[in-house]
Amino acid sequence: AEHICPLHISGKIKDHKNVSIKWGALKQMYNAIMTYHSKSGEHWDNECGANISGVLVVESWGKYIAGNAHMKPFHNKGWEFLEYLEDIFPQG
């Protein structure tokens, strides 16, 4: 990694531990989305996320995210990295 060190502009230099933590967080988010998507009757698309609208659905979503906090940001938006991780972890 020393050969790319001159390209580093700002911030802390990343080591194995930093990269491992970031990779773990990305996998955890991916698994949370795939688990939600695989549940019967649950909607997911990468533009609108879970597409939560309506009083009953909002109430149900609130109960779901109480135990699945990783999904909270995706009530009405997708995840920018999902397509990339789907390429890494193909389904089927």
Short mmCIF file of C-alpha atoms in Angstrom, two decimals:
data_model
loop_
_atom_site.label_atom_id
_atom_site.label_comp_id
_atom_site.label_asym_id
_atom_site.label_seq_id
_atom_site.Cartn_x
_atom_site.Cartn_y
_atom_site.Cartn_z
CA ALA A 1 0.00 0.00 0.00
CA GLU A 2 3.00 2.30 0.24
CA HIS A 3 2.95 2.86 -3.52
CA ILE A 4 -0.46 4.57 -3.28
CA CYS A 5 0.41 6.59 -0.16
CA PRO A 6 1.24 9.74 -2.18
CA LEU A 7 -2.34 9.68 -3.52
CA HIS A 8 -3.76 10.03 0.00
CA ILE A 9 -5.07 13.56 0.45
CA SER A 10 -6.69 13.82 3.88
CA GLY A 11 -8.03 11.84 6.80
CA LYS A 12 -6.65 8.88 8.63
CA ILE A 13 -4.72 6.30 6.64
CA LYS A 14 -6.86 3.16 6.49
CA ASP A 15 -5.47 -0.08 7.82
CA HIS A 16 -6.79 -3.65 7.85
CA LYS A 17 -8.91 -3.02 10.95
CA ASN A 18 -10.66 0.02 9.43
CA VAL A 19 -11.42 -1.79 6.19
CA SER A 20 -12.63 -4.88 8.06
CA ILE A 21 -15.04 -2.81 10.17
CA LYS A 22 -16.42 -1.00 7.11
CA TRP A 23 -16.83 -4.27 5.18
CA GLY A 24 -18.65 -5.81 8.16
CA ALA A 25 -21.04 -2.84 8.32
CA LEU A 26 -21.77 -3.09 4.58
CA LYS A 27 -22.47 -6.83 4.83
CA GLN A 28 -24.70 -6.28 7.86
CA MET A 29 -26.75 -3.66 5.99
CA TYR A 30 -26.98 -5.91 2.91
CA ASN A 31 -28.16 -8.85 5.02
CA ALA A 32 -30.77 -6.69 6.76
CA ILE A 33 -32.20 -5.59 3.40
CA MET A 34 -32.17 -9.12 1.98
CA THR A 35 -33.89 -10.48 5.10
CA TYR A 36 -36.60 -7.81 4.87
CA HIS A 37 -37.00 -8.34 1.12
CA SER A 38 -37.40 -12.10 1.54
CA LYS A 39 -40.22 -11.76 4.09
CA SER A 40 -43.60 -12.67 2.67
CA GLY A 41 -45.69 -9.64 1.78
CA GLU A 42 -42.93 -7.06 2.27
CA HIS A 43 -42.12 -4.63 -0.54
CA TRP A 44 -38.60 -3.55 -1.49
CA ASP A 45 -37.20 -1.70 -4.45
CA ASN A 46 -33.96 0.20 -4.58
CA GLU A 47 -35.59 3.52 -5.47
CA CYS A 48 -38.24 3.73 -2.74
CA GLY A 49 -36.82 1.22 -0.27
CA ALA A 50 -39.64 -0.31 1.77
CA ASN A 51 -42.01 2.38 0.40
CA ILE A 52 -43.79 2.97 3.71
CA SER A 53 -46.97 5.05 3.39
CA GLY A 54 -50.32 4.88 5.12
CA VAL A 55 -51.18 4.86 8.80
CA LEU A 56 -51.33 1.08 9.30
CA VAL A 57 -48.14 0.45 7.38
CA VAL A 58 -46.30 3.18 9.31
CA GLU A 59 -47.40 1.57 12.59
CA SER A 60 -46.27 -1.86 11.40
CA TRP A 61 -42.96 -0.40 10.18
CA GLY A 62 -42.39 1.19 13.59
CA LYS A 63 -42.75 -2.19 15.25
CA TYR A 64 -40.44 -3.81 12.69
CA ILE A 65 -37.61 -1.29 13.07
CA ALA A 66 -37.79 -1.53 16.86
CA GLY A 67 -36.00 -4.86 16.46
CA ASN A 68 -34.27 -4.10 13.15
CA ALA A 69 -32.77 -0.63 13.52
CA HIS A 70 -30.54 -1.08 10.45
CA MET A 71 -33.61 -0.75 8.24
CA LYS A 72 -34.77 2.60 9.65
CA PRO A 73 -33.16 4.79 6.92
CA PHE A 74 -34.90 2.82 4.18
CA HIS A 75 -38.56 3.50 4.89
CA ASN A 76 -38.84 5.54 1.64
CA LYS A 77 -35.46 5.36 -0.07
CA GLY A 78 -33.16 2.69 -1.39
CA TRP A 79 -29.52 1.98 -0.58
CA GLU A 80 -26.87 3.32 -2.93
CA PHE A 81 -24.58 0.30 -2.48
CA LEU A 82 -27.15 -2.48 -2.92
CA GLU A 83 -26.45 -3.15 -6.60
CA TYR A 84 -22.72 -3.38 -5.93
CA LEU A 85 -23.17 -5.87 -3.12
CA GLU A 86 -25.63 -7.90 -5.21
CA ASP A 87 -22.81 -8.29 -7.73
CA ILE A 88 -20.54 -9.57 -4.97
CA PHE A 89 -23.19 -11.83 -3.39
CA PRO A 90 -25.28 -13.10 -6.33
CA GLN A 91 -28.67 -14.59 -5.51
CA GLY A 92 -29.82 -17.91 -6.84
#
